[in-house]
PDB file of C-alpha atoms in Angstrom:
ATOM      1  CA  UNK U  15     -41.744  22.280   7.511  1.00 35.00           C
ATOM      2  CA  UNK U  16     -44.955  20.270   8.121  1.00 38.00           C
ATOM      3  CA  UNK U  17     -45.048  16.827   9.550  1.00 41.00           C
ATOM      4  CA  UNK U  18     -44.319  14.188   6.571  1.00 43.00           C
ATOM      5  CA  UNK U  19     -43.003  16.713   4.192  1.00 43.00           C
ATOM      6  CA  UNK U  20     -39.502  16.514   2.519  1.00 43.00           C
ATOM      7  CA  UNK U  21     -38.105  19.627   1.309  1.00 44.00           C
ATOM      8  CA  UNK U  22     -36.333  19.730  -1.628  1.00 43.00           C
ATOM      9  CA  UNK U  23     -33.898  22.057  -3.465  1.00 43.00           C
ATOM     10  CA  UNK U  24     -34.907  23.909  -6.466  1.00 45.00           C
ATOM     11  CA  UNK U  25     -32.579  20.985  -8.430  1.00 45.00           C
ATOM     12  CA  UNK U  26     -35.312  18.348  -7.226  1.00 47.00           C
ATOM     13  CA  UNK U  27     -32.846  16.728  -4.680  1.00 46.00           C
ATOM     14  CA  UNK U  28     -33.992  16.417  -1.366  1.00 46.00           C
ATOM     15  CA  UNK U  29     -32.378  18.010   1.419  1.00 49.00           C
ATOM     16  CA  UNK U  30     -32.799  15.495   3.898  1.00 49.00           C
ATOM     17  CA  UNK U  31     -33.526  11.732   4.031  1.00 52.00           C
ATOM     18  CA  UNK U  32     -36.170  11.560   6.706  1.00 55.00           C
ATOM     19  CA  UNK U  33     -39.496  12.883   6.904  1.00 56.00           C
ATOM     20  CA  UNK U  34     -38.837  16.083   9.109  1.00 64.00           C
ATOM     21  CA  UNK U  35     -41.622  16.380  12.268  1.00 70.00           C
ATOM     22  CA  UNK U  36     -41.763  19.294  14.514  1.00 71.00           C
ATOM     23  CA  UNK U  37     -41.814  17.588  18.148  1.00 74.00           C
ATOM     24  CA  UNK U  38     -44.035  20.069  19.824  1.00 70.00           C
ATOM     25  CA  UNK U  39     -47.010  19.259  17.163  1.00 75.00           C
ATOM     26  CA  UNK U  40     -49.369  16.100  18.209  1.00 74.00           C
ATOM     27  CA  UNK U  41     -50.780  14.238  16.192  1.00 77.00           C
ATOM     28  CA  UNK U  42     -53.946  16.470  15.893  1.00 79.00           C
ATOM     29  CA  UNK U  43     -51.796  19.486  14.483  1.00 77.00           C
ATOM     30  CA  UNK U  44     -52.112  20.890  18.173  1.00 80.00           C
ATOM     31  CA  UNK U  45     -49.377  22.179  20.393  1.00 79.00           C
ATOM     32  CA  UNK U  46     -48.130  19.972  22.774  1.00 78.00           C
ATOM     33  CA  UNK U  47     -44.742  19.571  25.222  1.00 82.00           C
ATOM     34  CA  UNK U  48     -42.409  16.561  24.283  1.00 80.00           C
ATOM     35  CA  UNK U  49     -42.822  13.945  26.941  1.00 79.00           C
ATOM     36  CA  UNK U  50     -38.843  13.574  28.298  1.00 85.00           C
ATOM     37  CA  UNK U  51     -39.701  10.604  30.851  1.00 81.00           C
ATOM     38  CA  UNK U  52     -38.016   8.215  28.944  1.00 80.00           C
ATOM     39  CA  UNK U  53     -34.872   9.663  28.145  1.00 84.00           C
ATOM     40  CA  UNK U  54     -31.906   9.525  29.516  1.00 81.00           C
ATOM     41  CA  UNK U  55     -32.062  11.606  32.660  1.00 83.00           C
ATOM     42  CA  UNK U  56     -27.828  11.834  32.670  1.00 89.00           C
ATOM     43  CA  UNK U  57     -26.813  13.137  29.126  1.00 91.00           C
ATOM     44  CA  UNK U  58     -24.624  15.685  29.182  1.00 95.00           C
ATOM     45  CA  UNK U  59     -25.810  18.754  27.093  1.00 96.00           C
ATOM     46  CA  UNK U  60     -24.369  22.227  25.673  1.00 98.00           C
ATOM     47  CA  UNK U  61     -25.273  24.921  23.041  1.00 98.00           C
ATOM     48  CA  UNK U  62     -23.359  28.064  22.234  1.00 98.00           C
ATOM     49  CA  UNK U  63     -25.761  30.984  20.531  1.00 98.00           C
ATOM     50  CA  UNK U  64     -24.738  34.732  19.811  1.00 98.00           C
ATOM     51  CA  UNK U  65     -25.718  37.989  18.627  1.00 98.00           C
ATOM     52  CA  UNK U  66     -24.822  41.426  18.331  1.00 98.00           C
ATOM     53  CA  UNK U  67     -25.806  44.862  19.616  1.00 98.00           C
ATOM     54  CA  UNK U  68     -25.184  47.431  17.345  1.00 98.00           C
ATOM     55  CA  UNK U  69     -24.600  50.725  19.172  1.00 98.00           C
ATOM     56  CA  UNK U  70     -23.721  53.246  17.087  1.00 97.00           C
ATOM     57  CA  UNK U  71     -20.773  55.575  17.809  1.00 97.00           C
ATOM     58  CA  UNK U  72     -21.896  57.613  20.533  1.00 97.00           C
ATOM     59  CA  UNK U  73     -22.955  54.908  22.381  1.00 98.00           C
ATOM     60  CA  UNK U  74     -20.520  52.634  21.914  1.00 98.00           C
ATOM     61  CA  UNK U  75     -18.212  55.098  23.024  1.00 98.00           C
ATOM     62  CA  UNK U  76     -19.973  55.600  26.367  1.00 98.00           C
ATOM     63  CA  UNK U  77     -20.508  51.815  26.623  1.00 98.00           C
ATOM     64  CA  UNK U  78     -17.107  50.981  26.513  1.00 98.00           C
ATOM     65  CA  UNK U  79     -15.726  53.733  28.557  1.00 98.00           C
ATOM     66  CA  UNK U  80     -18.214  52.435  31.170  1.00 98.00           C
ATOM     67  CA  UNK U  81     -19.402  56.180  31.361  1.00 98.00           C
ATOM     68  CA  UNK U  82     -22.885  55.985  31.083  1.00 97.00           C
ATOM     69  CA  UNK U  83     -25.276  57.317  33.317  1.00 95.00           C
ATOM     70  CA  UNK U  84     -27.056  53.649  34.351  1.00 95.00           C
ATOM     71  CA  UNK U  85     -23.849  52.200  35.056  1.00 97.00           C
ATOM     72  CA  UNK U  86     -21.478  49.163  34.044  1.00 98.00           C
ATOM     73  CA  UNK U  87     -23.704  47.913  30.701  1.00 98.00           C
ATOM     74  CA  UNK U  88     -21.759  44.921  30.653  1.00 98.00           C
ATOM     75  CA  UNK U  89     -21.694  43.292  34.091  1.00 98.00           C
ATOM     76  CA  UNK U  90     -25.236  43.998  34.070  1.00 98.00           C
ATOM     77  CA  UNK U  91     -26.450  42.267  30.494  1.00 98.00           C
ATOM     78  CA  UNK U  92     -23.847  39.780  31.677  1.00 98.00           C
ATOM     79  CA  UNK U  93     -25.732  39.295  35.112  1.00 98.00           C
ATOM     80  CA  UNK U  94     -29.011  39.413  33.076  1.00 98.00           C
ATOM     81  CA  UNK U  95     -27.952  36.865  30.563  1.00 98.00           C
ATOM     82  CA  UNK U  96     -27.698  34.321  33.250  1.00 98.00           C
ATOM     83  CA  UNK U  97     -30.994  35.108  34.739  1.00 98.00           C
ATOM     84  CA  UNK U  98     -32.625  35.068  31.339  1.00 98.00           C
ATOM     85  CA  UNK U  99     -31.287  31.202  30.835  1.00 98.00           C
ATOM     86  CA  UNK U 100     -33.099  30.349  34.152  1.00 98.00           C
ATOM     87  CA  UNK U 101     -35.833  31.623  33.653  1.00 98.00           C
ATOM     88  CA  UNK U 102     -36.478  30.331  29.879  1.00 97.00           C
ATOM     89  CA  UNK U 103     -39.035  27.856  31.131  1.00 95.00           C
ATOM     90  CA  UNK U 104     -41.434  30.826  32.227  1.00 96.00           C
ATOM     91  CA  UNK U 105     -40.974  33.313  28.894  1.00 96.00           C
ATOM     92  CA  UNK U 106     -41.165  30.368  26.299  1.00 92.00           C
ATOM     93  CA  UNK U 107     -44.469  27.918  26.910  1.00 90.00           C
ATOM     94  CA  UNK U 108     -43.172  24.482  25.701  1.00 90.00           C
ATOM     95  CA  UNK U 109     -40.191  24.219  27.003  1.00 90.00           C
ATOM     96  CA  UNK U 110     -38.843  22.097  29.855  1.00 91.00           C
ATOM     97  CA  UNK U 111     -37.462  23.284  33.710  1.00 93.00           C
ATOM     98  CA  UNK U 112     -33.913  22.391  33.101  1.00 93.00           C
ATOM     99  CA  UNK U 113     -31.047  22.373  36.345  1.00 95.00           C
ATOM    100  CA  UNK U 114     -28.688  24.526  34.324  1.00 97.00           C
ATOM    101  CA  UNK U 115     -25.142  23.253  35.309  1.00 98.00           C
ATOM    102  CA  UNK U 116     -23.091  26.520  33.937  1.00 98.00           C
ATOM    103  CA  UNK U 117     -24.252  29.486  32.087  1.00 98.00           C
ATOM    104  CA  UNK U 118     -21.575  31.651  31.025  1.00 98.00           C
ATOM    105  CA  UNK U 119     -22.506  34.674  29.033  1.00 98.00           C
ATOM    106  CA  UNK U 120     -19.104  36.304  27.273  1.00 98.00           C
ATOM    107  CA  UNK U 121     -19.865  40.011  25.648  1.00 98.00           C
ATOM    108  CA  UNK U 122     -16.733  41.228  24.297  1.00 98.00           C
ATOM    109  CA  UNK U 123     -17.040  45.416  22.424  1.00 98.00           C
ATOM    110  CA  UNK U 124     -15.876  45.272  18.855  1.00 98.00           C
ATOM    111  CA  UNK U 125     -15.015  48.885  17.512  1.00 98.00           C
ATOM    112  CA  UNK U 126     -14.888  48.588  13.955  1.00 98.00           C
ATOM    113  CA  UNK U 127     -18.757  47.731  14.153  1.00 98.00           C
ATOM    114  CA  UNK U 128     -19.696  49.985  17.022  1.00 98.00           C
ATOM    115  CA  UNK U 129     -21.002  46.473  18.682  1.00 98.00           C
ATOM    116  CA  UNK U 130     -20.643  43.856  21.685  1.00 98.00           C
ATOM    117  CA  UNK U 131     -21.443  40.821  20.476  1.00 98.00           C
ATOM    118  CA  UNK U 132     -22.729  38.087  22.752  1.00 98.00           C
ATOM    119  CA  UNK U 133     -21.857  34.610  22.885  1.00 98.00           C
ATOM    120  CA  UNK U 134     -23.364  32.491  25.577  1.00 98.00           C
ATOM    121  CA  UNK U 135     -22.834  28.175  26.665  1.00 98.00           C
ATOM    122  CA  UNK U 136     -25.133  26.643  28.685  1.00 98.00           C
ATOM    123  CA  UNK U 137     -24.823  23.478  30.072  1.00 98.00           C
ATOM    124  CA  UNK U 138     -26.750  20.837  32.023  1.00 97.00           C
ATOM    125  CA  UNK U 139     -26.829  17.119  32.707  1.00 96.00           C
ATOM    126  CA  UNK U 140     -30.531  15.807  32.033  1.00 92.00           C
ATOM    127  CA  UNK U 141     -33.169  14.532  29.144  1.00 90.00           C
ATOM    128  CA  UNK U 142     -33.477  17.654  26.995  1.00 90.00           C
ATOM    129  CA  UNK U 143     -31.330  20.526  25.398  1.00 91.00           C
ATOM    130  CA  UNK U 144     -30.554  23.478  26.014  1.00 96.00           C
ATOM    131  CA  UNK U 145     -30.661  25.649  23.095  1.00 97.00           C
ATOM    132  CA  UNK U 146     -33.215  27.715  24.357  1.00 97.00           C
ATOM    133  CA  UNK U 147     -31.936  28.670  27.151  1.00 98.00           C
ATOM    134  CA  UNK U 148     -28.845  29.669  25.281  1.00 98.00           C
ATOM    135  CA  UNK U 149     -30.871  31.240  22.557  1.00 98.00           C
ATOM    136  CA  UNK U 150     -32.835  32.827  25.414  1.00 98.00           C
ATOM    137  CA  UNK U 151     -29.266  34.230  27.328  1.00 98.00           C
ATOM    138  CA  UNK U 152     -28.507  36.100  24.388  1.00 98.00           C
ATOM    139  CA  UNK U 153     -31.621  37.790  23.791  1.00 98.00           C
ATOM    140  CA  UNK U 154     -32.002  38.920  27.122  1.00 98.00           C
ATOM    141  CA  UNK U 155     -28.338  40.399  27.581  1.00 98.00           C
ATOM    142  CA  UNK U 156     -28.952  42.244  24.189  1.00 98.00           C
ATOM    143  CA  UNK U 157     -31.993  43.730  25.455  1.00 98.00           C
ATOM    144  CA  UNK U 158     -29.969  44.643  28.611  1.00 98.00           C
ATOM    145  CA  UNK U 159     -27.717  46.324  26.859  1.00 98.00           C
ATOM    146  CA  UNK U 160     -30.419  48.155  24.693  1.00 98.00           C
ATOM    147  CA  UNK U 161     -31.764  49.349  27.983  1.00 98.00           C
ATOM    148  CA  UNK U 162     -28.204  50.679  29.016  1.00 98.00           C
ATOM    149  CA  UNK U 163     -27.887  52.532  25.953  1.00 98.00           C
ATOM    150  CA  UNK U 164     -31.316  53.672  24.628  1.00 97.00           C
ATOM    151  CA  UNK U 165     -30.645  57.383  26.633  1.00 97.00           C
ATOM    152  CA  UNK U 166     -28.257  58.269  23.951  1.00 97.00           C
ATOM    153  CA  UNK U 167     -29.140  56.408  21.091  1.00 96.00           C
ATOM    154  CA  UNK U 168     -32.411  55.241  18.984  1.00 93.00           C
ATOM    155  CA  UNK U 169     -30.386  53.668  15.936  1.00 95.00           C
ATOM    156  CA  UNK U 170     -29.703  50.340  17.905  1.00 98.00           C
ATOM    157  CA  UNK U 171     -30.242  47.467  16.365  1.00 98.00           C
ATOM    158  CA  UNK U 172     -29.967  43.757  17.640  1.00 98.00           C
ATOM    159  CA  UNK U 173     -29.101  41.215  15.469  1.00 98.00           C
ATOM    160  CA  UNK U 174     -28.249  38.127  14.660  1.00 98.00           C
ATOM    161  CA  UNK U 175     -28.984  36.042  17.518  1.00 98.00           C
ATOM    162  CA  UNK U 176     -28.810  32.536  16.500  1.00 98.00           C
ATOM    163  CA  UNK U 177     -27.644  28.629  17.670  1.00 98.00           C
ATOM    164  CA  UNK U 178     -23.804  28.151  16.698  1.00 98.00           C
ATOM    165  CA  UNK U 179     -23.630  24.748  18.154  1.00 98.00           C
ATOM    166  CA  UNK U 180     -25.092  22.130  19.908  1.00 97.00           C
ATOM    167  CA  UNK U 181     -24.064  18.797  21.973  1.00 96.00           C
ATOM    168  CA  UNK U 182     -26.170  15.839  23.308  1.00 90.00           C
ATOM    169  CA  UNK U 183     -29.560  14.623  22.772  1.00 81.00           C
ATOM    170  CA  UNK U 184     -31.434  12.406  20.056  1.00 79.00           C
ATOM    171  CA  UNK U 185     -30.617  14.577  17.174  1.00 81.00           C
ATOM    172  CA  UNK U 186     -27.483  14.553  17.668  1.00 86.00           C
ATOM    173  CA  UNK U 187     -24.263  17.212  17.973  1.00 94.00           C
ATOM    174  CA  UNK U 188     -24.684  20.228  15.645  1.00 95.00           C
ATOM    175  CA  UNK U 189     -22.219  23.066  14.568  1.00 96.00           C
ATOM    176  CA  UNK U 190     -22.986  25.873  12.594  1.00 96.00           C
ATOM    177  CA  UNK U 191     -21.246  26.517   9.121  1.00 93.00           C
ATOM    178  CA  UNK U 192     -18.792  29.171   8.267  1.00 80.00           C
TER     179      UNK U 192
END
């Protein structure tokens, strides 16, 4: 969506009220990091994302038998989830150092899919969200457990990784439909 632009359905109503702008866009169209100086420096924040690792049979077998040959896939995207949250600042350019208060990084093996899907909430007390860094837990435990598995599979496929909710902030608390 460009700055000043309401979308509308294909019935002609308009999806939202007010003029959506996308915060990291000055007014010259160029990129630029929100300036968080003047907001409040003790709002609590939260956001919960997911996704899921497909595996496959064979390797979700091995994954959640704990039997393959790098070791525990779990504990380690777990481990790496974490790390990937603190270190969102340095992989994504915009975005803000954030004190992360709690990162907790759930994956939990579901056999009818041959998958371990990933839920992660961050939390932190300060002037900006912290979606990204939830977005960003996700995607790295994922990749972790790619890394696990890729020896005995080539079929995996990551998906899905999106924001399921969101608390704190300017725009407000968000939760994810369905």
């Amino acid at each position: 969506t460009y700055v000043g632009e309401v979308r509308r359905a294909t019935w002609g109503r308009a999806l939202c009220t007010v003029a959506p702008r996308l915060t990291h866009v000055g007014k010259d169209g160029r990129a630029v990091m929100v300036d968080v100086s003047d907001k409040p420096q003790d709002a609590r924040r939260m956001a919960v994302a997911s996704g899921e690792v497909y595996l496959g049979q064979v390797a979700y077998d091995l994954v959640a038998q704990n039997a393959l040959r790098k070791g525990d896939a779990l504990a380690v995207a777990r481990l790496a989830g974490v790390m990937g949250a603190k270190q969102t600042a340095n992989l994504i350019p915009l975005c803000h150092n954030i004190f992360l208060s709690k990162v907790h990084v759930d994956l939990a093996l579901e056999p009818a899919r041959h998958s371990v899907r990933i839920r992660v909430t961050a939390t932190a007390v300060g002037p900006t969200g912290v979606e990204m860094e939830a977005l960003t837990a996700v995607s790295i435990a994922a990749l972790t457990v790619y890394d696990m598995a890729k020896a005995v599979s080539k079929d995996i496929r990551i998906a899905d990784i999106q924001l399921e909710s969101k608390s704190g902030g300017k725009s407000g608390d968000y939760q994810r439909a369905g």
